[in-house]
Coordinates of C-alpha atoms in Angstrom, one line a residue:
M720 CA 26.1 0.4 91.1
D721 CA 27.0 -1.4 87.9
G722 CA 27.9 -0.3 84.4
T723 CA 24.4 -0.9 83.1
S724 CA 22.8 1.7 85.5
S725 CA 25.4 4.3 84.4
M726 CA 24.6 3.8 80.7
I727 CA 20.9 4.1 81.3
K728 CA 21.4 7.5 82.9
H729 CA 23.7 8.6 80.1
Q730 CA 21.1 7.5 77.5
K731 CA 18.3 9.4 79.1
S732 CA 20.6 12.5 79.2
C733 CA 21.3 12.2 75.5
Q734 CA 17.7 11.8 74.6
T735 CA 16.9 15.0 76.5
S736 CA 19.6 17.0 74.8
N737 CA 18.7 15.7 71.4
K738 CA 15.2 16.9 71.8
Y739 CA 16.4 20.5 71.9
N740 CA 19.3 20.3 69.5
R741 CA 17.8 18.1 66.7
S742 CA 16.8 21.2 64.7
E743 CA 20.1 22.9 65.2
Y744 CA 22.6 20.3 64.4
S745 CA 22.8 17.9 61.3
T746 CA 23.1 14.2 61.8
I747 CA 25.9 12.2 60.3
K748 CA 23.4 10.5 57.9
Q749 CA 23.0 13.8 56.1
Y750 CA 26.7 13.8 55.2
F751 CA 27.3 10.1 54.6
R752 CA 24.6 7.9 53.0
P753 CA 24.5 4.5 54.6
K754 CA 25.5 1.5 52.6
T755 CA 22.2 -0.2 53.3
S756 CA 19.0 1.7 52.4
S757 CA 16.6 2.7 55.2
S758 CA 13.9 0.3 55.8
I759 CA 10.7 0.8 53.7
P760 CA 7.4 -0.3 55.1
R761 CA 6.2 -3.5 53.6
T762 CA 2.9 -2.0 52.7
M763 CA 4.6 0.7 50.6
K764 CA 6.6 -1.9 48.7
E765 CA 3.4 -4.0 48.0
K766 CA 1.7 -0.9 46.8
I767 CA 4.5 -0.1 44.3
T768 CA 4.6 -3.8 43.2
N769 CA 0.8 -3.8 42.5
A770 CA 1.1 -0.6 40.6
A771 CA 3.9 -2.1 38.5
V772 CA 1.8 -5.2 37.7
E773 CA -1.1 -2.9 36.7
L774 CA 1.3 -0.9 34.5
V775 CA 2.4 -3.9 32.4
S776 CA -1.1 -5.3 32.3
L777 CA -3.1 -2.3 31.3
D778 CA -0.5 -1.0 28.8
N779 CA 0.4 -4.4 27.5
R780 CA 4.1 -4.1 28.3
A781 CA 6.8 -6.6 29.5
F782 CA 7.8 -6.9 33.1
E783 CA 11.3 -6.2 32.0
L784 CA 10.3 -2.6 31.5
I785 CA 10.8 -1.6 35.2
S786 CA 14.4 -2.9 35.1
G787 CA 15.4 -0.6 32.3
D788 CA 17.8 2.3 33.0
G789 CA 15.4 4.7 31.3
F790 CA 12.5 3.7 33.5
I791 CA 14.6 3.8 36.7
N792 CA 15.8 7.3 35.8
F793 CA 12.2 8.4 35.1
A794 CA 10.9 7.0 38.4
Q795 CA 13.7 8.6 40.4
T796 CA 13.0 11.9 38.7
V797 CA 9.3 11.7 39.6
L798 CA 10.2 10.8 43.2
D799 CA 12.6 13.8 43.5
V800 CA 9.9 16.1 42.1
G801 CA 7.4 14.6 44.5
Q802 CA 9.6 15.3 47.5
T803 CA 10.1 18.9 46.3
L804 CA 6.4 19.5 45.8
S805 CA 5.3 17.5 48.9
N806 CA 3.9 20.6 50.6
R807 CA 1.5 21.4 47.8
Q808 CA -2.0 20.1 47.8
N809 CA -4.3 18.9 45.1
L810 CA -1.4 18.1 42.8
N811 CA -2.3 15.8 39.9
I812 CA 0.4 13.7 38.1
L813 CA -1.2 14.5 34.8
D814 CA 0.0 18.1 35.3
L815 CA 3.6 16.8 35.3
L816 CA 3.6 14.2 32.5
P817 CA 4.3 15.5 28.9
H818 CA 1.8 14.9 26.1
P819 CA 2.5 11.6 24.3
T820 CA 2.3 13.3 20.8
T821 CA 4.9 16.0 21.5
V822 CA 6.9 14.8 18.5
S823 CA 4.9 13.8 15.4
V824 CA 6.4 13.2 11.9
S825 CA 4.3 12.5 8.8
F826 CA 5.6 10.5 6.0
C827 CA 4.9 10.4 2.2
G828 CA 5.6 7.3 0.1
I829 CA 6.0 7.5 -3.7
G830 CA 6.2 4.6 -6.1
L831 CA 6.6 4.3 -9.8
F832 CA 5.0 1.6 -12.0
H833 CA 6.1 1.2 -15.6
L834 CA 5.6 -1.3 -18.5
N835 CA 8.4 -1.4 -21.1
D836 CA 8.1 -2.3 -24.7
D837 CA 8.2 -6.0 -23.9
L838 CA 5.4 -5.5 -21.3
Q839 CA 7.6 -6.2 -18.3
L840 CA 6.2 -4.6 -15.2
Y841 CA 8.7 -2.6 -13.1
V842 CA 7.8 -1.3 -9.7
F843 CA 10.2 1.2 -8.1
I844 CA 9.7 2.6 -4.6
L845 CA 11.2 6.1 -4.9
G846 CA 11.1 6.8 -1.2
C847 CA 9.3 7.2 2.1
Y848 CA 10.0 10.8 2.8
P849 CA 9.4 12.8 6.0
Y850 CA 6.9 15.5 5.2
D851 CA 8.5 18.8 6.1
R852 CA 5.9 21.3 4.9
D853 CA 4.2 23.8 7.1
N854 CA 0.7 22.2 6.7
Q855 CA -1.1 19.5 4.8
S856 CA -3.1 21.6 2.4
S857 CA -3.6 20.4 -1.1
N858 CA -1.2 22.9 -2.6
Q859 CA 1.6 22.0 -0.1
I860 CA 1.1 18.3 -0.7
R861 CA 1.3 18.7 -4.5
Q862 CA 4.4 20.9 -4.3
F863 CA 6.1 18.4 -2.0
I864 CA 5.3 15.5 -4.4
D865 CA 6.6 17.5 -7.4
S866 CA 9.8 18.4 -5.7
K867 CA 10.5 14.8 -4.9
L868 CA 9.8 13.7 -8.4
M869 CA 12.1 16.3 -9.8
E870 CA 15.0 14.6 -7.9
Y871 CA 14.5 11.8 -10.5
H872 CA 13.9 14.2 -13.3
L873 CA 10.2 13.2 -13.4
T874 CA 7.2 15.4 -13.8
L875 CA 3.4 14.9 -13.8
D876 CA 1.3 15.8 -16.8
D877 CA -2.1 14.8 -18.3
S878 CA -0.7 11.5 -19.7
K879 CA 0.4 10.3 -16.2
F880 CA -1.8 8.5 -13.7
V881 CA -1.7 9.0 -10.0
V882 CA -3.2 6.3 -7.6
C883 CA -3.9 7.6 -4.1
D884 CA -6.5 7.3 -1.4
N885 CA -9.8 9.1 -1.7
E886 CA -9.5 11.7 1.0
N887 CA -10.6 15.2 0.0
K888 CA -7.2 16.7 0.3
M889 CA -5.7 14.0 -1.9
K890 CA -8.4 14.5 -4.5
S891 CA -7.7 18.3 -4.5
S892 CA -3.9 17.7 -4.7
F893 CA -4.1 15.8 -7.9
K894 CA -7.0 17.4 -9.8
D895 CA -4.7 19.1 -12.4
L896 CA -1.8 18.0 -14.7
C897 CA -2.5 14.3 -14.1
T898 CA -5.2 11.7 -14.1
R899 CA -6.1 10.7 -10.5
V900 CA -7.3 7.1 -10.0
G901 CA -8.9 6.3 -6.6
C902 CA -7.5 3.4 -4.6
S903 CA -10.0 0.6 -4.9
I904 CA -9.0 -1.0 -1.6
H905 CA -9.5 2.3 0.1
Y906 CA -13.0 2.6 -1.3
L907 CA -13.9 -0.9 -0.1
N908 CA -12.1 -0.8 3.3
K909 CA -13.8 2.5 4.3
Q910 CA -17.3 1.0 3.8
L911 CA -16.4 -2.1 5.8
Q912 CA -15.1 0.1 8.5
H913 CA -18.3 2.2 8.6
C914 CA -20.4 -1.0 8.6
F915 CA -19.0 -2.2 12.0
T916 CA -17.9 1.0 13.8
T917 CA -20.0 4.0 12.6
D918 CA -23.5 5.0 13.6
V919 CA -24.0 7.9 11.1
I920 CA -22.2 8.5 7.8
D921 CA -23.0 11.4 5.5
K922 CA -25.8 12.4 7.8
M923 CA -27.5 9.1 7.2
P924 CA -27.8 6.3 9.8
V925 CA -25.8 3.1 9.1
D926 CA -28.5 0.8 10.4
C927 CA -26.3 -2.1 11.2
D928 CA -27.1 -2.3 14.9
I929 CA -27.2 -6.1 15.2
V930 CA -23.7 -6.8 14.0
Q931 CA -22.3 -3.6 15.6
Q932 CA -23.4 -4.7 19.1
M933 CA -21.9 -8.2 18.5
F934 CA -18.7 -6.7 17.2
N935 CA -18.4 -4.4 20.3
S936 CA -18.7 -7.4 22.6
I937 CA -16.0 -9.2 20.6
R938 CA -13.7 -6.2 20.8
Q939 CA -14.1 -6.0 24.6
I940 CA -13.3 -9.6 25.1
V941 CA -10.3 -9.5 22.8
S942 CA -9.0 -6.4 24.6
H943 CA -9.4 -8.1 28.0
M944 CA -7.7 -11.3 26.9
R945 CA -4.7 -9.4 25.5
R946 CA -4.3 -7.3 28.6
S947 CA -4.6 -10.2 31.0
H948 CA -2.0 -12.3 29.3
K949 CA -4.3 -15.3 29.0
Q950 CA -3.8 -15.8 25.3
F951 CA -1.3 -18.6 25.9
K952 CA -4.2 -20.8 26.9
L953 CA -5.8 -20.4 23.4
S954 CA -4.8 -22.3 20.2
R955 CA -4.6 -19.0 18.3
K956 CA -3.5 -15.5 19.2
L957 CA -6.4 -13.0 19.2
Q958 CA -6.2 -10.1 16.8
S959 CA -7.1 -6.5 17.9
Y960 CA -9.1 -4.3 15.6
S961 CA -7.3 -1.5 13.8
D962 CA -8.7 1.2 11.5
S963 CA -5.4 1.3 9.6
R964 CA -5.5 -2.4 8.7
F965 CA -7.5 -3.4 5.6
N966 CA -10.6 -5.4 6.4
S967 CA -9.5 -5.5 10.1
A968 CA -13.0 -6.5 11.3
F969 CA -12.8 -9.8 9.3
Y970 CA -9.4 -10.6 10.8
T971 CA -10.6 -9.9 14.3
M972 CA -13.8 -11.9 14.0
N973 CA -12.3 -14.8 12.0
V974 CA -9.7 -15.6 14.7
F975 CA -12.3 -15.1 17.4
L976 CA -14.6 -17.6 15.7
I977 CA -11.8 -20.2 15.7
V978 CA -11.3 -20.0 19.4
F979 CA -14.9 -19.3 20.3
D980 CA -15.5 -22.5 22.2
E981 CA -12.2 -22.3 24.0
L982 CA -13.1 -19.0 25.5
A983 CA -16.0 -20.4 27.6
G984 CA -13.6 -22.0 30.0
I985 CA -11.1 -19.1 30.3
L986 CA -13.2 -15.9 30.5
E987 CA -13.9 -14.4 33.9
R988 CA -17.5 -13.9 35.1
T989 CA -17.4 -10.2 34.2
Y990 CA -17.0 -10.9 30.5
M991 CA -19.2 -13.9 30.3
N992 CA -22.2 -11.6 29.8
D993 CA -20.6 -10.2 26.6
Y994 CA -19.7 -13.7 25.5
M995 CA -23.3 -15.0 26.0
L996 CA -24.7 -12.1 23.9
I997 CA -22.8 -13.3 20.8
D998 CA -25.0 -15.4 18.5
K999 CA -22.6 -18.0 17.1
D1000 CA -24.7 -18.8 14.1
L1001 CA -24.9 -15.1 13.1
F1002 CA -21.2 -14.7 13.9
A1003 CA -20.2 -17.5 11.6
S1004 CA -22.5 -16.1 8.8
V1005 CA -20.9 -12.7 9.1
C1006 CA -17.4 -14.2 8.8
L1007 CA -18.5 -16.3 5.8
F1008 CA -20.0 -13.2 4.2
L1009 CA -16.9 -11.1 4.6
K1010 CA -14.5 -13.7 3.2
P1011 CA -15.1 -12.7 -0.5
F1012 CA -14.2 -9.1 0.4
E1013 CA -10.9 -10.3 1.8
E1014 CA -10.3 -12.2 -1.4
V1015 CA -11.0 -9.1 -3.5
I1016 CA -8.6 -7.1 -1.4
E1017 CA -5.9 -9.7 -1.9
Q1018 CA -6.4 -9.5 -5.7
F1019 CA -6.1 -5.8 -5.7
S1020 CA -2.9 -5.9 -3.5
C1021 CA -0.8 -7.7 -6.0
D1022 CA 2.1 -5.5 -7.3
T1023 CA 3.8 -8.0 -9.6
K1024 CA 1.0 -8.3 -12.1
P1025 CA -1.5 -5.8 -13.6
T1026 CA -4.6 -5.4 -11.4
I1027 CA -6.5 -2.4 -12.9
Y1028 CA -8.6 -4.5 -15.3
K1029 CA -10.0 -6.5 -12.3
V1030 CA -11.7 -3.5 -10.7
L1031 CA -14.9 -3.3 -12.7
A1032 CA -15.5 -7.1 -12.7
L1033 CA -14.8 -7.6 -9.0
R1034 CA -16.8 -4.6 -8.0
Q1035 CA -19.8 -6.1 -9.8
Y1036 CA -19.1 -9.4 -8.1
L1037 CA -19.3 -7.8 -4.7
L1038 CA -22.6 -6.1 -5.6
N1039 CA -24.0 -9.4 -6.7
H1040 CA -22.7 -10.9 -3.4
C1041 CA -24.7 -8.3 -1.5
K1042 CA -28.1 -9.3 -3.0
I1043 CA -30.5 -10.3 -0.2
D1044 CA -31.6 -13.9 0.2
P1045 CA -34.9 -14.6 1.9
D1046 CA -33.2 -16.9 4.3
D1047 CA -30.7 -14.3 5.5
H1048 CA -30.5 -13.4 9.1
D1049 CA -31.7 -9.8 9.9
G1050 CA -28.1 -8.8 10.8
I1051 CA -26.8 -10.1 7.4
Q1052 CA -29.6 -8.2 5.6
Q1053 CA -28.6 -5.0 7.3
I1054 CA -25.0 -5.5 6.2
K1055 CA -25.9 -6.3 2.6
I1056 CA -28.2 -3.3 2.3
F1057 CA -25.6 -0.9 3.6
L1058 CA -22.7 -2.2 1.6
A1059 CA -24.6 -2.5 -1.6
K1060 CA -25.7 1.1 -1.5
R1061 CA -22.3 2.4 -0.4
I1062 CA -20.4 0.5 -3.1
Q1063 CA -22.8 1.7 -5.8
D1064 CA -22.7 5.3 -4.7
I1065 CA -19.1 5.8 -3.4
W1066 CA -17.0 3.4 -5.4
I1067 CA -17.1 5.3 -8.7
L1068 CA -15.7 3.6 -11.8
Q1069 CA -13.4 5.7 -14.0
N1070 CA -12.7 5.6 -17.7
I1071 CA -9.5 3.5 -17.2
H1072 CA -11.6 0.8 -15.5
Y1073 CA -13.9 0.5 -18.6
I1074 CA -11.0 0.5 -21.1
T1075 CA -8.8 -2.0 -19.3
T1076 CA -11.7 -4.4 -18.7
F1077 CA -12.6 -4.3 -22.4
L1078 CA -8.9 -5.0 -23.3
H1079 CA -9.1 -8.3 -21.5
S1080 CA -10.2 -10.9 -24.1
S1081 CA -12.3 -12.9 -21.6
M1082 CA -14.2 -9.8 -20.4
K1083 CA -14.6 -7.7 -23.5
N1084 CA -18.3 -8.8 -23.9
F1085 CA -19.1 -7.5 -20.4
H1086 CA -21.2 -10.5 -19.3
V1087 CA -20.9 -9.2 -15.7
N1088 CA -22.9 -6.2 -16.7
L1089 CA -24.0 -5.8 -20.3
D1090 CA -25.1 -2.2 -19.8
L1091 CA -21.5 -1.1 -19.5
Q1092 CA -20.2 -2.5 -22.8
E1093 CA -21.4 0.3 -25.0
K1094 CA -19.7 2.9 -22.8
A1095 CA -16.5 0.9 -22.8
I1096 CA -16.4 0.6 -26.6
E1097 CA -16.9 4.3 -27.0
L1098 CA -14.1 5.1 -24.6
V1099 CA -11.7 2.7 -26.4
Q1100 CA -12.6 4.3 -29.8
Q1101 CA -11.8 7.8 -28.4
E1102 CA -8.5 6.6 -27.1
M1103 CA -7.6 4.9 -30.4
L1104 CA -8.4 8.1 -32.3
K1105 CA -5.9 10.0 -30.1
R1106 CA -3.2 7.4 -30.9
Q1107 CA -3.8 6.6 -34.6
P1108 CA -1.0 7.7 -36.9
T1109 CA -1.7 10.4 -39.5
A1110 CA -3.1 8.8 -42.6
P1111 CA -1.4 9.6 -46.0
S1112 CA -3.5 11.9 -48.2
N1113 CA -3.7 9.5 -51.1
T1114 CA -5.3 6.8 -49.0
F1115 CA -8.2 9.0 -47.8
T1116 CA -11.5 8.5 -49.5
P1117 CA -14.3 11.1 -48.8
T1118 CA -17.7 9.7 -48.0
A1119 CA -21.1 11.1 -47.1
T1120 CA -20.2 10.8 -43.4
T1121 CA -17.2 13.0 -43.6
S1122 CA -19.2 15.5 -45.7
A1123 CA -21.8 15.6 -43.0
C1124 CA -19.2 16.2 -40.4
T1125 CA -17.8 19.0 -42.4
N1126 CA -21.2 20.6 -42.8
A1127 CA -21.8 20.3 -39.1
L1128 CA -18.5 22.0 -38.3
D1129 CA -19.3 24.7 -40.8
S1130 CA -22.7 25.3 -39.2
K1131 CA -21.0 25.5 -35.8
S1132 CA -18.8 28.2 -37.1
T1133 CA -21.8 30.2 -38.1
A1134 CA -23.5 29.9 -34.8
S1135 CA -23.4 33.6 -34.3
K1136 CA -25.8 34.1 -37.3
D1137 CA -28.1 31.2 -36.5
L1138 CA -28.4 30.6 -32.7
L1139 CA -30.5 27.4 -33.1
S1140 CA -27.8 25.7 -35.2
S1141 CA -25.4 25.6 -32.2
C1142 CA -27.9 23.2 -30.5
F1143 CA -28.0 20.7 -33.4
D1144 CA -26.5 17.3 -32.9
I1145 CA -23.0 16.8 -34.4
P1146 CA -22.8 13.6 -36.3
K1147 CA -20.4 11.0 -34.9
I1148 CA -17.2 10.4 -36.7
D1149 CA -17.2 7.1 -38.6
L1150 CA -14.0 5.2 -37.8
K1151 CA -14.4 3.2 -40.9
S1152 CA -13.9 6.2 -43.2
T1153 CA -11.1 7.9 -41.3
S1154 CA -8.5 5.3 -40.1
P1155 CA -7.6 1.7 -39.9
S1156 CA -8.3 1.7 -36.2
Y1157 CA -11.9 0.7 -36.9
D1158 CA -10.7 -2.5 -38.6
E1159 CA -8.4 -3.1 -35.7
L1160 CA -11.2 -2.7 -33.1
K1161 CA -13.6 -4.8 -35.2
E1162 CA -11.0 -7.6 -35.5
Y1163 CA -10.3 -7.6 -31.8
M1164 CA -14.1 -7.9 -31.1
T1165 CA -14.3 -11.0 -33.3
L1166 CA -11.1 -12.5 -31.9
D1167 CA -12.1 -15.8 -30.2
V1168 CA -9.5 -16.3 -27.4
Q1169 CA -10.5 -17.1 -23.9
L1170 CA -7.9 -16.6 -21.2
T1171 CA -8.1 -18.2 -17.8
E1172 CA -7.3 -16.5 -14.5
Q1173 CA -3.9 -18.2 -14.5
D1174 CA -3.0 -17.0 -18.0
D1175 CA -0.7 -14.0 -18.4
I1176 CA -2.6 -11.1 -20.0
L1177 CA 0.6 -9.2 -20.8
Q1178 CA 2.0 -12.3 -22.6
F1179 CA -1.2 -12.4 -24.6
W1180 CA -0.9 -8.8 -25.8
L1181 CA 2.8 -9.2 -26.5
Q1182 CA 1.8 -11.9 -29.0
Q1183 CA -0.8 -9.6 -30.5
K1184 CA 1.5 -6.6 -30.8
S1185 CA 1.9 -6.7 -34.6
K1186 CA -1.8 -7.5 -35.1
F1187 CA -3.2 -4.7 -32.9
P1188 CA -0.5 -2.0 -32.6
I1189 CA -2.8 0.8 -31.4
L1190 CA -4.5 -1.3 -28.8
F1191 CA -1.1 -2.6 -27.7
S1192 CA 0.0 1.0 -27.0
V1193 CA -3.2 1.5 -24.9
V1194 CA -2.4 -1.7 -22.9
Q1195 CA 1.2 -0.6 -22.3
D1196 CA 0.1 2.7 -20.8
F1197 CA -3.0 1.7 -18.9
Y1198 CA -2.1 -1.8 -17.6
A1199 CA 0.8 -0.3 -15.7
V1200 CA -1.6 1.5 -13.4
P1201 CA -2.3 -0.5 -10.2
A1202 CA -5.7 -0.9 -8.7
S1203 CA -4.6 0.2 -5.3
N1204 CA -1.7 1.9 -3.6
T1205 CA -1.0 -1.0 -1.2
S1206 CA 2.7 -1.0 -2.2
I1207 CA 3.0 2.4 -0.6
E1208 CA 0.9 1.5 2.4
R1209 CA 3.3 -1.4 3.0
L1210 CA 6.1 1.0 3.4
F1211 CA 4.9 2.1 6.8
S1212 CA 4.8 -1.5 7.9
S1213 CA 8.3 -2.0 6.6
S1214 CA 9.4 1.2 8.5
K1215 CA 8.1 -0.3 11.7
N1216 CA 10.2 -3.4 11.1
T1217 CA 13.2 -1.3 10.3
V1218 CA 13.0 0.8 13.5
T1219 CA 13.6 -1.9 16.2
D1220 CA 14.8 -1.9 19.8
K1221 CA 18.4 -2.1 18.6
R1222 CA 17.9 0.7 16.1
S1223 CA 15.5 3.1 17.8
S1224 CA 17.3 6.4 17.0
L1225 CA 17.4 6.3 13.3
G1226 CA 16.8 9.5 11.5
A1227 CA 14.0 9.9 9.0
D1228 CA 16.4 10.3 6.1
K1229 CA 18.3 7.1 7.1
I1230 CA 15.0 5.2 7.3
N1231 CA 14.1 6.4 3.8
K1232 CA 17.4 5.2 2.4
L1233 CA 17.1 1.8 4.1
L1234 CA 13.6 1.3 2.7
F1235 CA 14.8 2.4 -0.8
L1236 CA 17.5 -0.3 -0.7
Q1237 CA 15.1 -2.9 0.8
K1238 CA 12.4 -2.4 -1.8
N1239 CA 14.6 -1.8 -4.9
L1240 CA 17.9 -3.7 -4.4
T1241 CA 16.8 -6.9 -6.2
L1242 CA 15.5 -4.9 -9.2
L1243 CA 18.6 -2.7 -9.3
K1244 CA 20.9 -5.8 -9.1
S1245 CA 19.1 -7.3 -12.1
F1246 CA 19.7 -4.2 -14.1
D1247 CA 23.4 -4.2 -13.1
K1248 CA 23.6 -7.9 -14.1
K1249 CA 22.1 -7.2 -17.5
T1250 CA 24.5 -4.3 -18.1
S1251 CA 27.4 -6.6 -17.1
I1252 CA 26.3 -9.3 -19.5
E1253 CA 26.0 -6.7 -22.3
A1254 CA 29.5 -5.4 -21.5
N1255 CA 31.0 -8.9 -21.6
T1256 CA 29.2 -9.7 -24.9
N1257 CA 30.6 -6.5 -26.5
E1258 CA 34.1 -7.4 -25.2
M1259 CA 33.9 -10.9 -26.7
K1260 CA 32.8 -9.5 -30.0
R1261 CA 35.7 -7.0 -30.0
K1262 CA 38.2 -9.8 -29.3
M1263 CA 36.8 -11.9 -32.1
V1264 CA 37.1 -9.0 -34.6
E1265 CA 40.7 -8.4 -33.5
K1266 CA 41.6 -12.1 -34.1
S1267 CA 40.0 -12.0 -37.5
S1268 CA 41.7 -8.8 -38.7
P1269 CA 45.3 -10.2 -39.1
T1270 CA 43.9 -13.1 -41.2
I1271 CA 42.2 -10.6 -43.5
F1272 CA 45.3 -8.5 -43.7
N1273 CA 47.5 -11.6 -44.7
A1274 CA 45.0 -12.6 -47.3
N1275 CA 45.2 -9.2 -49.0
Q1276 CA 49.0 -9.1 -48.8
E1277 CA 49.7 -12.4 -50.5
Q1278 CA 48.7 -11.4 -54.1
S1279 CA 51.4 -13.5 -55.8
I1280 CA 50.2 -16.8 -54.5
T1281 CA 48.6 -19.3 -56.9
T1282 CA 44.9 -19.3 -57.5
T1283 CA 44.4 -22.5 -55.5
T1284 CA 46.2 -21.1 -52.5
K1285 CA 44.2 -17.9 -52.8
K1286 CA 40.9 -19.8 -52.6
F1287 CA 42.2 -21.7 -49.6
K1288 CA 43.1 -18.5 -47.8
M1289 CA 39.8 -16.9 -48.7
N1290 CA 38.0 -19.9 -47.3
E1291 CA 40.0 -19.6 -44.1
V1292 CA 38.8 -16.0 -43.8
N1293 CA 35.2 -16.9 -44.4
V1294 CA 35.4 -19.5 -41.8
T1295 CA 36.7 -17.1 -39.3
L1296 CA 34.1 -14.5 -40.0
S1297 CA 31.4 -17.2 -39.9
D1298 CA 32.6 -18.2 -36.4
D1299 CA 32.3 -14.5 -35.4
N1300 CA 28.7 -14.4 -36.7
Y1301 CA 28.0 -17.7 -34.9
E1302 CA 29.2 -16.3 -31.7
E1303 CA 27.0 -13.2 -32.1
E1304 CA 24.0 -15.4 -32.7
N1305 CA 24.7 -17.4 -29.6
D1306 CA 25.2 -14.2 -27.6
E1307 CA 21.8 -12.9 -28.8
V1308 CA 20.1 -16.2 -27.8
D1309 CA 21.7 -16.1 -24.3
L1310 CA 20.6 -12.5 -23.8
F1311 CA 17.1 -13.2 -24.9

């Protein structure tokens, strides 16, 4: 007998007893967790690793995600819940995960555009407010806007213009007590979006099948390249399509065209079929065709200069651009037919577009479309009549035209006696007989001044202020209106940059205040600087007056001095006062 044989018998005895007592007694591992984790099968670890790789690939996330405390806590919670529910069958993980849009906050951006008496354009971003109303009906939206404007003691009325997108709820929200102007970029972008992504619009087929099939192939390849992290092999980073980005189809296809030849050696066999379906010549023609649309959008997006006068001319430019050429590819012809019809029918010109185009000296003759000049002149005449000052009674000379007008008005008042008279034409008012505005309009029409695209239209009208006072007032009110609301749309991009990984828990009000400072700080500091200069100027003037006062007092007190001495003293006083005036003149020049 040796010790080994004894231990074998003891071990067999323990195994027999454990077989009956395992369910009755707890093991020590249930009370004390071992320092080293229990061994996990290698196949299980590989399965989790593969799932993690698929997670970061499919959802376009960084590998660092799985090392975060939040993810570890989330995974541990899922594991614990899984152990608790292990006895249940047919359990789907989708039943446990929350909906991704559990928390949703809408925002409303408000901006203010103003031209002062010197035709300086000021753009204020009043705020990017979290929308806190019960719903997004037109009444609720209008009440929300009015309440935010009241915080700045501002109200909307018929003399104010509101530029917004062209959704039905926005049209309904601003149909009263203001003049709504549709965002020109929104009109244009929606038609480009329908051209590449929509089959039917307003119950009518889009009929752009050729380019839509090509665009779908491009989107699939772009999506695959971004998910597979192969973009580092390309000279340019591919751009995904987004409905919220203006002219996004052009951005996506333009970058894709640049790296088109590089993709042939990178793509997998699965996506080579989509790649081979793309006609490169047609693809290049589509990108070339879309480039003018991008240039027009850039023109409308400027918020440092007036843009409203460009709408009519650039709209006509795009319509001319959509004229079909016999050599065009069938796909290009489909695009041109669709966009030309949609721009003509959907992008409606408003009175302000006619008036502001006429008030640009290089476009007042409407060479882009001669049929529109007559309507523009009529609208300008009506606007001038509203603004003309009341003429003195001794300067008014009755004419046959005014008499005819009076008779027409009298006949209208007796319409109840003679029904047919209410249907008679009312003679037009002759501007020549009623006000000097006719002469002002006529003189402007004969003015031979041609401005280039680089010339400042506001500087031109500032020089013509005394010559055309009524037209100047129209320019001051109408040229402050932007062609689009991109300054507000950019707020949402700015808010994305404000809320970063380091500042992920900012409240909506805090974001609003940060954006207000970000957008307005430079302008507010310029106002503060101007106020400081004016205060310093007034202080210098006050000191100069205080210095000159004792000299004046001494000159008045010395009445017994000789005449020669008096003259000398008075000259001293004049010199001092003259220096004060000279200082004032210098101050005025500096301020100007």
